[in-house]
Tab-separated table of C-alpha atoms in Angstrom:
chain	number	residue	atom	x	y	z
A	1	MET	CA	136.807	114.563	87.680
A	2	GLY	CA	133.174	114.708	87.211
A	3	ARG	CA	130.341	114.807	89.793
A	4	ARG	CA	129.547	111.282	90.785
A	5	ILE	CA	126.162	109.782	89.851
A	6	THR	CA	123.575	109.219	92.918
A	7	LEU	CA	121.151	106.572	93.528
A	8	ARG	CA	118.187	108.694	92.108
A	9	GLY	CA	120.455	109.215	88.967
A	10	ARG	CA	121.125	105.486	88.546
A	11	ILE	CA	117.378	104.640	88.631
A	12	GLU	CA	116.718	107.228	86.286
A	13	GLN	CA	119.187	105.324	84.196
A	14	LEU	CA	117.652	102.216	84.437
A	15	LEU	CA	114.243	103.676	83.676
A	16	ASP	CA	115.627	104.802	80.294
A	17	GLU	CA	117.107	101.509	79.798
A	18	VAL	CA	113.739	99.760	80.627
A	19	ALA	CA	112.018	102.301	78.205
A	20	GLN	CA	114.141	101.082	75.408
A	21	ILE	CA	113.792	97.658	76.156
A	22	SER	CA	110.215	97.452	76.748
A	23	GLY	CA	108.783	100.015	74.489
A	24	ASP	CA	106.104	100.825	77.390
A	25	ALA	CA	106.378	104.729	77.570
A	26	GLU	CA	103.346	104.876	79.915
A	27	LEU	CA	104.959	102.425	82.508
A	28	VAL	CA	108.151	104.416	82.373
A	29	SER	CA	106.499	107.792	82.427
A	30	GLY	CA	104.490	106.798	85.447
A	31	LEU	CA	107.579	105.400	87.557
A	32	ARG	CA	109.485	108.381	86.649
A	33	ALA	CA	106.729	110.678	87.637
A	34	GLN	CA	106.480	108.558	91.230
A	35	LEU	CA	110.200	109.028	91.630
A	36	ALA	CA	109.754	112.663	91.645
A	37	HIS	CA	107.180	112.953	93.714
A	38	PRO	CA	107.443	112.730	97.743
A	39	LEU	CA	107.233	109.785	99.575
A	40	THR	CA	104.088	107.919	99.593
A	41	VAL	CA	102.864	107.088	102.995
A	42	ALA	CA	99.911	104.591	103.416
A	43	LEU	CA	97.868	104.681	106.607
A	44	VAL	CA	96.523	101.089	107.185
A	45	GLY	CA	94.540	99.229	110.029
A	46	ARG	CA	91.510	98.061	110.647
A	47	VAL	CA	88.251	100.194	110.103
A	48	SER	CA	87.507	102.963	112.678
A	49	SER	CA	91.181	102.726	113.879
A	50	GLY	CA	91.601	106.263	113.520
A	51	LYS	CA	93.456	106.699	110.150
A	52	SER	CA	91.623	109.611	108.962
A	53	THR	CA	91.845	111.532	112.232
A	54	LEU	CA	95.805	110.858	112.139
A	55	LEU	CA	95.801	112.009	108.712
A	56	ASN	CA	94.265	115.204	109.732
A	57	ALA	CA	96.876	115.731	112.462
A	58	LEU	CA	99.745	114.950	110.005
A	59	VAL	CA	98.701	117.171	107.557
A	60	GLY	CA	97.700	119.742	109.835
A	61	ASP	CA	94.314	120.395	108.677
A	62	ARG	CA	90.792	118.435	108.627
A	63	VAL	CA	91.298	117.411	105.246
A	64	ALA	CA	89.623	114.025	105.823
A	65	PRO	CA	86.362	113.321	106.990
A	66	THR	CA	85.926	111.520	110.256
A	67	ASP	CA	83.257	109.692	111.990
A	68	ARG	CA	82.884	106.949	114.529
A	69	ALA	CA	81.206	104.634	111.931
A	70	GLU	CA	83.250	103.557	108.789
A	71	CYS	CA	83.718	106.553	106.927
A	72	THR	CA	86.677	106.172	104.424
A	73	GLN	CA	85.271	103.878	101.795
A	74	VAL	CA	87.624	104.045	99.053
A	75	ALA	CA	91.563	104.436	98.967
A	76	THR	CA	92.347	108.254	98.498
A	77	LEU	CA	95.396	109.586	97.858
A	78	TYR	CA	96.129	113.218	99.639
A	79	ALA	CA	98.557	115.148	97.500
A	80	ALA	CA	99.563	118.704	96.860
A	81	GLY	CA	97.337	120.591	94.265
A	82	SER	CA	95.700	123.763	93.787
A	83	PRO	CA	92.597	124.407	93.736
A	84	GLN	CA	91.226	121.907	96.279
A	85	ARG	CA	89.441	119.118	94.364
A	86	ILE	CA	88.832	115.590	94.268
A	87	GLU	CA	89.606	113.054	91.389
A	88	VAL	CA	87.211	109.982	91.413
A	89	ILE	CA	88.549	107.205	89.365
A	90	GLY	CA	86.144	104.341	88.533
A	91	LEU	CA	87.172	100.402	88.017
A	92	ASP	CA	85.919	101.359	84.404
A	93	GLY	CA	88.814	103.960	84.003
A	94	SER	CA	86.241	107.049	83.983
A	95	VAL	CA	87.274	110.190	85.871
A	96	GLU	CA	84.825	112.495	87.799
A	97	GLU	CA	86.276	115.864	88.906
A	98	LEU	CA	84.370	117.060	92.394
A	99	PRO	CA	85.315	120.731	93.526
A	100	GLY	CA	86.009	121.202	97.098
A	101	PRO	CA	87.354	119.073	100.013
A	102	MET	CA	86.932	115.333	100.432
A	103	ARG	CA	83.465	114.187	101.416
A	104	GLY	CA	81.550	110.997	102.096
A	105	GLU	CA	79.659	110.672	99.171
A	106	LEU	CA	81.495	110.816	95.800
A	107	GLY	CA	78.672	110.470	93.426
A	108	ARG	CA	78.908	106.462	92.756
A	109	ALA	CA	78.730	103.536	95.059
A	110	PRO	CA	82.319	102.661	96.695
A	111	GLU	CA	82.382	99.257	94.952
A	112	GLU	CA	82.458	100.896	91.341
A	113	ILE	CA	85.514	103.188	92.410
A	114	ASP	CA	89.099	102.109	92.164
A	115	HIS	CA	90.356	105.323	94.413
A	116	ALA	CA	90.083	108.735	94.576
A	117	VAL	CA	92.737	111.406	94.773
A	118	ALA	CA	91.826	114.671	96.832
A	119	TYR	CA	94.311	117.628	95.901
A	120	ILE	CA	95.126	119.981	98.791
A	121	PRO	CA	97.345	123.002	98.893
A	122	SER	CA	99.593	121.761	101.331
A	123	ARG	CA	103.459	122.519	101.551
A	124	LEU	CA	103.787	119.132	103.669
A	125	LEU	CA	102.081	117.165	101.001
A	126	ARG	CA	104.220	119.027	98.268
A	127	ASP	CA	107.773	118.889	99.921
A	128	THR	CA	107.541	115.868	102.383
A	129	PHE	CA	105.211	113.031	101.908
A	130	GLN	CA	101.683	112.470	100.416
A	131	VAL	CA	99.453	110.215	102.130
A	132	ILE	CA	97.154	107.365	101.108
A	133	ASP	CA	94.123	106.833	103.483
A	134	THR	CA	92.866	103.088	103.133
A	135	PRO	CA	89.262	102.138	103.971
A	136	GLY	CA	90.711	99.461	106.134
A	137	LEU	CA	90.607	95.589	106.913
A	138	SER	CA	87.695	93.369	108.320
A	139	GLY	CA	85.088	96.012	107.491
A	140	PHE	CA	81.391	95.267	107.693
A	141	THR	CA	81.545	94.490	103.965
A	142	GLY	CA	84.222	93.039	101.618
A	143	THR	CA	84.387	96.431	99.713
A	144	ALA	CA	86.772	98.031	102.145
A	145	GLU	CA	89.262	95.189	102.726
A	146	ILE	CA	89.350	94.795	98.660
A	147	ALA	CA	90.229	98.437	98.345
A	148	THR	CA	92.784	98.182	101.092
A	149	ARG	CA	94.513	95.214	99.777
A	150	ARG	CA	94.317	96.761	95.927
A	151	VAL	CA	96.623	99.402	97.178
A	152	PHE	CA	99.235	97.356	98.018
A	153	GLY	CA	98.859	94.486	95.451
A	154	GLY	CA	98.993	96.384	92.128
A	155	GLY	CA	95.604	95.130	91.282
A	156	SER	CA	94.148	98.266	89.954
A	157	THR	CA	92.141	97.952	86.674
A	158	THR	CA	92.410	101.380	85.473
A	159	PRO	CA	94.397	102.487	82.384
A	160	ARG	CA	95.712	105.122	84.598
A	161	GLY	CA	97.535	102.836	86.653
A	162	GLY	CA	95.937	103.207	89.936
A	163	LEU	CA	97.534	104.544	93.158
A	164	PRO	CA	101.342	104.795	93.670
A	165	ARG	CA	102.822	102.110	95.483
A	166	PRO	CA	103.354	103.136	99.223
A	167	ASP	CA	107.045	103.519	100.057
A	168	VAL	CA	106.111	103.589	104.001
A	169	ILE	CA	103.374	101.940	106.024
A	170	LEU	CA	102.017	103.329	109.269
A	171	PHE	CA	99.796	100.604	110.543
A	172	LEU	CA	97.398	101.621	112.877
A	173	LEU	CA	96.585	99.034	115.944
A	174	ASP	CA	93.505	98.699	117.908
A	175	ASP	CA	94.588	96.317	120.183
A	176	ALA	CA	97.175	96.760	123.039
A	177	ALA	CA	98.490	93.020	122.508
A	178	GLY	CA	100.001	94.168	118.989
A	179	PRO	CA	99.082	93.215	115.275
A	180	LYS	CA	96.733	90.096	115.492
A	181	ASP	CA	97.603	87.076	113.373
A	182	ASP	CA	95.834	88.199	110.082
A	183	GLU	CA	97.352	91.615	110.542
A	184	VAL	CA	100.684	90.338	110.757
A	185	GLU	CA	100.097	88.085	107.473
A	186	PHE	CA	99.162	91.122	105.733
A	187	LEU	CA	102.074	93.128	106.671
A	188	GLN	CA	104.434	90.649	105.463
A	189	THR	CA	102.464	90.090	102.376
A	190	CYS	CA	103.066	94.015	101.868
A	191	GLY	CA	106.749	93.656	102.627
A	192	ALA	CA	106.552	95.627	105.860
A	193	SER	CA	110.021	95.765	107.803
A	194	ALA	CA	111.975	97.908	110.272
A	195	GLN	CA	112.971	100.046	107.234
A	196	ASN	CA	109.542	101.230	105.951
A	197	THR	CA	106.879	100.307	108.860
A	198	ILE	CA	105.832	102.000	111.875
A	199	LEU	CA	103.274	100.606	114.182
A	200	VAL	CA	101.030	103.046	115.458
A	201	LEU	CA	98.864	102.846	118.966
A	202	SER	CA	96.456	105.701	117.584
A	203	GLN	CA	93.963	105.615	120.417
A	204	ALA	CA	96.606	105.607	123.110
A	205	ASP	CA	94.188	107.785	125.551
A	206	LEU	CA	91.926	104.817	125.806
A	207	ILE	CA	94.452	102.330	126.876
A	208	ALA	CA	93.651	102.688	130.837
A	209	ALA	CA	91.531	105.040	133.072
A	210	ASP	CA	94.744	106.428	134.730
A	211	ALA	CA	97.747	107.976	133.131
A	212	PRO	CA	96.728	106.272	129.859
A	213	MET	CA	99.320	107.873	127.591
A	214	VAL	CA	102.184	106.888	130.088
A	215	LYS	CA	101.029	103.074	129.686
A	216	ALA	CA	100.616	103.466	126.201
A	217	GLN	CA	104.178	104.172	125.759
A	218	GLU	CA	105.435	101.209	127.997
A	219	ILE	CA	102.798	98.824	126.118
A	220	ALA	CA	104.346	100.582	122.679
A	221	ARG	CA	107.965	99.573	123.947
A	222	ARG	CA	106.860	96.056	124.614
A	223	ILE	CA	105.330	95.332	121.457
A	224	TRP	CA	108.460	96.421	119.470
A	225	ARG	CA	110.283	94.209	121.273
A	226	ARG	CA	107.913	91.266	119.896
A	227	PHE	CA	107.530	92.746	116.351
A	228	GLY	CA	110.841	94.492	115.618
A	229	ALA	CA	111.008	92.338	112.351
A	230	ILE	CA	108.136	94.247	110.752
A	231	ALA	CA	108.316	97.557	112.176
A	232	GLY	CA	111.123	99.905	112.933
A	233	ALA	CA	109.074	101.661	115.784
A	234	VAL	CA	105.960	101.583	117.914
A	235	VAL	CA	104.449	104.803	118.811
A	236	ALA	CA	101.613	105.380	121.083
A	237	ILE	CA	99.475	108.430	119.987
A	238	SER	CA	96.188	109.895	120.703
A	239	GLY	CA	94.969	110.546	117.374
A	240	LEU	CA	91.911	112.806	118.753
A	241	MET	CA	94.097	114.826	120.630
A	242	ALA	CA	96.586	115.384	118.102
A	243	GLU	CA	94.149	116.053	115.553
A	244	ALA	CA	92.643	118.955	118.073
A	245	GLY	CA	96.295	119.928	118.760
A	246	VAL	CA	97.206	120.962	115.210
A	247	CYS	CA	93.745	121.738	113.768
A	248	GLY	CA	92.460	123.649	116.693
A	249	LEU	CA	89.281	124.256	118.948
A	250	THR	CA	87.361	127.502	118.998
A	251	GLU	CA	87.427	129.510	122.216
A	252	ARG	CA	83.716	128.404	122.909
A	253	GLU	CA	84.543	124.773	123.035
A	254	THR	CA	87.709	125.035	125.139
A	255	ALA	CA	85.367	127.007	127.603
A	256	GLN	CA	82.987	124.137	127.770
A	257	ILE	CA	86.143	121.905	128.664
A	258	ALA	CA	87.058	124.337	131.474
A	259	ARG	CA	83.502	124.481	132.681
A	260	ARG	CA	83.229	120.541	132.629
A	261	GLY	CA	86.505	120.684	134.737
A	262	GLN	CA	84.648	122.618	137.743
A	263	ILE	CA	81.962	120.072	138.187
A	264	GLU	CA	81.965	117.359	140.565
A	265	SER	CA	81.999	113.952	138.730
A	266	TRP	CA	78.851	112.660	140.500
A	267	GLU	CA	77.231	116.034	139.522
A	268	LEU	CA	78.423	115.633	135.886
A	269	LEU	CA	76.640	112.292	135.693
A	270	SER	CA	73.669	113.557	136.955
A	271	ILE	CA	73.677	116.515	134.338
A	272	LEU	CA	74.634	114.297	131.310
A	273	ASP	CA	71.614	111.862	132.151
A	274	GLY	CA	69.146	114.572	132.301
A	275	SER	CA	68.057	114.244	135.906
A	276	VAL	CA	69.995	117.685	137.031
A	277	PRO	CA	69.822	120.843	134.943
A	278	PRO	CA	73.214	121.943	133.703
A	279	PRO	CA	74.727	125.068	135.523
A	280	PRO	CA	74.744	128.378	133.497
A	281	GLY	CA	77.289	128.497	130.805
A	282	VAL	CA	77.223	124.672	130.290
A	283	SER	CA	75.597	122.772	127.270
A	284	VAL	CA	75.193	119.155	127.298
A	285	ASP	CA	75.154	118.974	123.677
A	286	ASP	CA	78.209	120.898	123.395
A	287	LEU	CA	79.976	118.909	125.725
A	288	ALA	CA	78.975	115.959	124.001
A	289	ARG	CA	80.495	117.410	120.619
A	290	VAL	CA	83.548	118.462	122.239
A	291	GLU	CA	84.213	114.960	123.626
A	292	GLU	CA	83.933	113.545	120.448
A	293	LEU	CA	86.653	116.102	119.260
A	294	VAL	CA	89.034	115.637	121.997
A	295	GLY	CA	88.233	112.335	123.748
A	296	ALA	CA	87.236	111.904	127.522
A	297	TYR	CA	90.716	111.923	128.695
A	298	ALA	CA	91.558	115.080	127.055
A	299	MET	CA	88.513	116.650	128.675
A	300	ASP	CA	89.608	115.403	132.177
A	301	ALA	CA	93.451	115.981	132.141
A	302	GLY	CA	93.143	119.184	130.236
A	303	ALA	CA	90.615	121.003	132.170
A	304	GLU	CA	92.793	123.356	134.173
A	305	ILE	CA	94.574	124.123	131.041
A	306	ALA	CA	91.433	124.875	129.173
A	307	ALA	CA	90.685	127.784	131.398
A	308	GLN	CA	93.804	129.578	129.847
A	309	GLY	CA	92.069	129.813	126.514
A	310	ALA	CA	91.853	127.525	123.394
A	311	GLN	CA	95.390	128.262	122.266
A	312	ALA	CA	97.032	126.917	125.600
A	313	PHE	CA	94.540	123.795	125.205
A	314	CYS	CA	95.539	122.888	121.653
A	315	ASP	CA	99.440	123.451	122.596
A	316	TRP	CA	98.802	121.154	125.438
A	317	CYS	CA	96.950	118.551	123.522
A	318	HIS	CA	99.765	118.580	120.822
A	319	HIS	CA	102.348	118.208	123.571
A	320	ALA	CA	100.572	115.412	125.037
A	321	SER	CA	99.122	113.408	122.222
A	322	GLY	CA	102.422	111.874	120.973
A	323	LEU	CA	102.349	113.279	117.353
A	324	ALA	CA	105.824	114.904	117.860
A	325	GLU	CA	107.224	111.538	118.716
A	326	LEU	CA	105.556	110.195	115.404
A	327	ARG	CA	106.840	112.758	113.226
A	328	LEU	CA	110.290	112.211	114.682
A	329	ALA	CA	110.146	108.613	113.993
A	330	ILE	CA	108.847	109.474	110.472
A	331	GLY	CA	111.526	112.096	109.731
A	332	ARG	CA	114.403	109.797	110.996
A	333	ARG	CA	113.503	106.633	109.498
A	334	PHE	CA	111.887	107.779	106.282
A	335	VAL	CA	112.384	111.004	105.090
A	336	ALA	CA	115.974	110.654	105.724
A	337	VAL	CA	116.622	107.842	103.607
A	338	GLY	CA	113.400	108.759	101.075
A	339	ASP	CA	115.810	108.305	98.186
A	340	VAL	CA	116.515	104.714	99.165
A	341	LEU	CA	112.783	104.036	99.759
A	342	LYS	CA	111.733	105.313	96.346
A	343	ALA	CA	114.478	103.482	94.753
A	344	ARG	CA	113.419	100.203	96.206
A	345	THR	CA	109.727	100.884	95.441
A	346	THR	CA	110.636	101.760	91.780
A	347	ILE	CA	112.496	98.498	91.188
A	348	ALA	CA	109.743	96.450	92.786
A	349	GLU	CA	107.396	98.018	90.403
A	350	LEU	CA	109.757	97.218	87.646
A	351	ARG	CA	110.481	93.888	88.656
A	352	ALA	CA	106.535	93.125	88.811
A	353	ALA	CA	106.360	94.598	85.576
A	354	ALA	CA	108.949	92.214	84.065
A	355	TYR	CA	107.180	89.375	84.649
A	356	ARG	CA	104.233	90.570	82.740
A	357	SER	CA	106.311	91.418	79.686
A	358	PRO	CA	107.867	89.194	76.987
A	359	ASN	CA	110.941	90.913	77.452
A	360	ARG	CA	111.291	89.752	80.961
A	361	ASP	CA	114.800	88.396	81.109
A	362	ALA	CA	116.206	91.684	79.570
A	363	ILE	CA	114.309	93.922	82.130
A	364	LEU	CA	115.328	91.649	84.942
A	365	GLY	CA	119.114	91.728	83.589
A	366	ALA	CA	118.816	95.575	83.437
A	367	ILE	CA	117.704	95.756	87.327
A	368	GLU	CA	120.425	93.219	88.393
A	369	ASP	CA	122.837	95.279	86.500
A	370	THR	CA	121.759	98.359	88.778
A	371	GLU	CA	121.647	96.628	91.788
A	372	SER	CA	125.322	95.721	91.232
A	373	THR	CA	126.525	99.232	90.850
A	374	PRO	CA	127.920	101.257	94.026
A	375	GLU	CA	125.262	103.697	93.903
A	376	ALA	CA	122.884	100.891	94.775
A	377	HIS	CA	124.679	99.494	97.414
A	378	ARG	CA	122.478	101.151	99.995
A	379	LEU	CA	119.661	98.952	98.870
A	380	ARG	CA	121.848	95.854	99.644
A	381	GLU	CA	122.343	97.704	103.110
A	382	VAL	CA	118.607	98.057	103.570
A	383	ALA	CA	118.138	94.102	102.571
A	384	ALA	CA	120.498	93.122	105.058
A	385	VAL	CA	118.995	95.025	107.963
A	386	GLU	CA	115.783	93.677	107.007
A	387	SER	CA	116.896	90.155	107.277
A	388	LEU	CA	118.857	90.671	110.358
A	389	ALA	CA	115.985	92.035	112.129
A	390	ARG	CA	113.907	89.155	111.238
A	391	TRP	CA	116.402	86.402	112.141
A	392	GLN	CA	118.656	87.864	114.737
A	393	PRO	CA	116.686	91.195	116.046
A	394	ASP	CA	119.544	91.564	119.261
A	395	SER	CA	122.374	91.900	116.598
A	396	ASP	CA	124.874	94.961	116.984
A	397	VAL	CA	125.315	94.919	113.317
A	398	ILE	CA	121.629	96.565	112.994
A	399	GLY	CA	122.297	99.618	114.440
A	400	GLU	CA	125.840	100.030	112.604
A	401	LEU	CA	124.048	99.372	109.119
A	402	THR	CA	121.091	101.533	109.929
A	403	TYR	CA	123.285	104.600	110.619
A	404	ALA	CA	125.229	103.819	107.517
A	405	ILE	CA	122.109	104.099	105.481
A	406	ALA	CA	120.730	107.220	107.364
A	407	VAL	CA	123.992	109.326	107.161
A	408	ARG	CA	124.929	111.770	104.548
A	409	SER	CA	128.615	112.161	104.481
A	410	VAL	CA	131.773	110.289	104.781
A	411	HIS	CA	132.907	111.854	107.654
A	412	GLN	CA	129.714	111.173	109.769
A	413	LEU	CA	129.855	107.570	108.665
A	414	LEU	CA	133.352	107.104	109.980
A	415	SER	CA	132.952	109.553	112.886
A	416	LEU	CA	135.526	112.094	111.750
A	417	PRO	CA	135.740	115.912	111.909
A	418	PRO	CA	134.501	117.670	109.096
A	419	GLY	CA	138.225	118.635	107.701
A	420	ALA	CA	139.678	115.058	107.927
A	421	PRO	CA	141.975	114.707	104.912
A	422	PRO	CA	141.333	111.750	102.580
A	423	ALA	CA	144.342	109.957	103.667
A	424	GLN	CA	142.815	109.661	107.048
A	425	ILE	CA	139.571	108.607	105.847
A	426	GLU	CA	141.005	105.836	103.822
A	427	ASP	CA	142.937	104.478	106.750
A	428	VAL	CA	139.610	104.684	109.028
A	429	ALA	CA	137.605	103.247	106.411
A	430	ARG	CA	140.345	100.267	105.738
A	431	GLN	CA	140.336	99.565	109.476
A	432	ARG	CA	136.688	99.439	109.568
A	433	ALA	CA	136.426	97.068	106.701
A	434	ALA	CA	138.845	94.722	108.531
A	435	ASP	CA	137.173	94.759	111.460
A	436	ALA	CA	133.935	93.866	109.833
A	437	ARG	CA	135.762	91.001	107.923
A	438	ALA	CA	137.339	89.746	111.324
A	439	ARG	CA	133.797	89.601	112.984
A	440	ARG	CA	132.230	87.479	110.151
A	441	SER	CA	133.998	84.415	111.539
A	442	LEU	CA	132.338	85.171	114.712
A	443	ALA	CA	128.553	85.966	113.525
A	444	ALA	CA	125.985	84.041	115.180
A	445	SER	CA	123.844	83.455	112.138
A	446	SER	CA	123.982	83.412	108.619
A	447	ALA	CA	121.919	86.807	108.526
A	448	GLU	CA	124.437	88.544	110.836
A	449	ARG	CA	127.437	87.065	108.530
A	450	GLU	CA	125.870	88.458	105.391
A	451	ALA	CA	125.219	91.848	107.073
A	452	LEU	CA	128.657	91.910	108.005
A	453	LEU	CA	129.820	91.320	104.680
A	454	VAL	CA	127.633	94.351	103.353
A	455	LEU	CA	129.153	96.302	106.170
A	456	GLU	CA	132.660	95.478	104.866
A	457	GLN	CA	131.673	96.452	101.456
A	458	THR	CA	130.311	99.525	102.615
A	459	TYR	CA	133.601	100.724	104.063
A	460	GLN	CA	135.506	99.529	101.016
A	461	LEU	CA	133.338	101.588	99.007
A	462	VAL	CA	134.344	104.511	101.069
A	463	ARG	CA	137.945	103.885	100.892
A	464	ARG	CA	138.128	103.594	97.115
A	465	GLY	CA	135.940	106.945	97.129
A	466	LEU	CA	132.848	104.989	95.388
A	467	TRP	CA	130.504	105.413	98.488
A	468	ALA	CA	127.557	107.007	97.212
A	469	SER	CA	125.986	109.352	100.112
């Protein structure tokens, strides 16, 4: 018996079919390339919410320029590539290549640029996910918001097809109350759900004067209970501390933090306002610059650790920032199910292209045929979880289906030991399918009823040896 086709293989077959139906080789070639790339993660939020700082922390290098003012002015894809360089793609389709890292000035006005691509020699960008840094919502001009919405709306006017459609959204919040009404509307328009979105309190160190990181985690849990339908998790993180933790500080900078911690608070205020001269070894200018790098909370709470040197302080920043929790959430929710998210993105692109094509019905028919195959069943599982999270977020079925989407083996799915024989697998799968069928009569909503039907189908596919891991 030959090896069963995977979900990825089924999507490749669909692309072959669409190429024959539509004759649009450029569309199919672009989608095939996107399918081969790692996940595309979009960083979104209001202007100056800390997107570029968080990007640097995730990548592990200061690849994106940061500033207190509006810094990112065009949507920029950070992808693996060498040598380090920038491609600037204009709205007229022209391409200009600039050597070196990303910078604030790109040689033309932001309103003339469709997007930029910054190529970075990075293993993470090559193997795990590439990142789109967006200008942000509600900027001082409409250019930033238009550019941000174009990332999700497929509104590029360039012959190159614009940026890849994001598979994953990290939405940065600037309000402890959670996303505002217009942000919720934006997320819903972008198709945000528990399967593809994480909300990030990216300036958690500013939440409160006392123990801000602890309080930020409590606030994150509260926000998640309210917005579980549009986000799989809410993570509190200090972007500045995370960036400092992974990108590093110098011994000179760390020494300033340690010396600052030895000064009484009343004396520090007098030194900073210039009424008292600083003690030997303390530079007011250096203190101000370091505070911009790590934030006031890290300067205060990490002063004693800073006395142990730059490595100890950066390790503390990394641990205390919440970056590890964010990376864990990304790994659990996205990287583990990357093939499903990539397949969904590809089908969404094909469906949008179908409505622009004279061969619409044939393309849509090919998509429907693909979605009905056993290999594509995990897409139905994702859709069922999203619907259930929206209409009945307290349902136990959410956890069952989410686990089914993420696990990689039949033995894991059925909680059986690795050596369990086929007869035992079939028997347990039959019992699980019967249980899901029986629970449908007790379902509290139509969404839960549909989810239990999908779960029953999952176990039936396992029983028949057709479940695609």
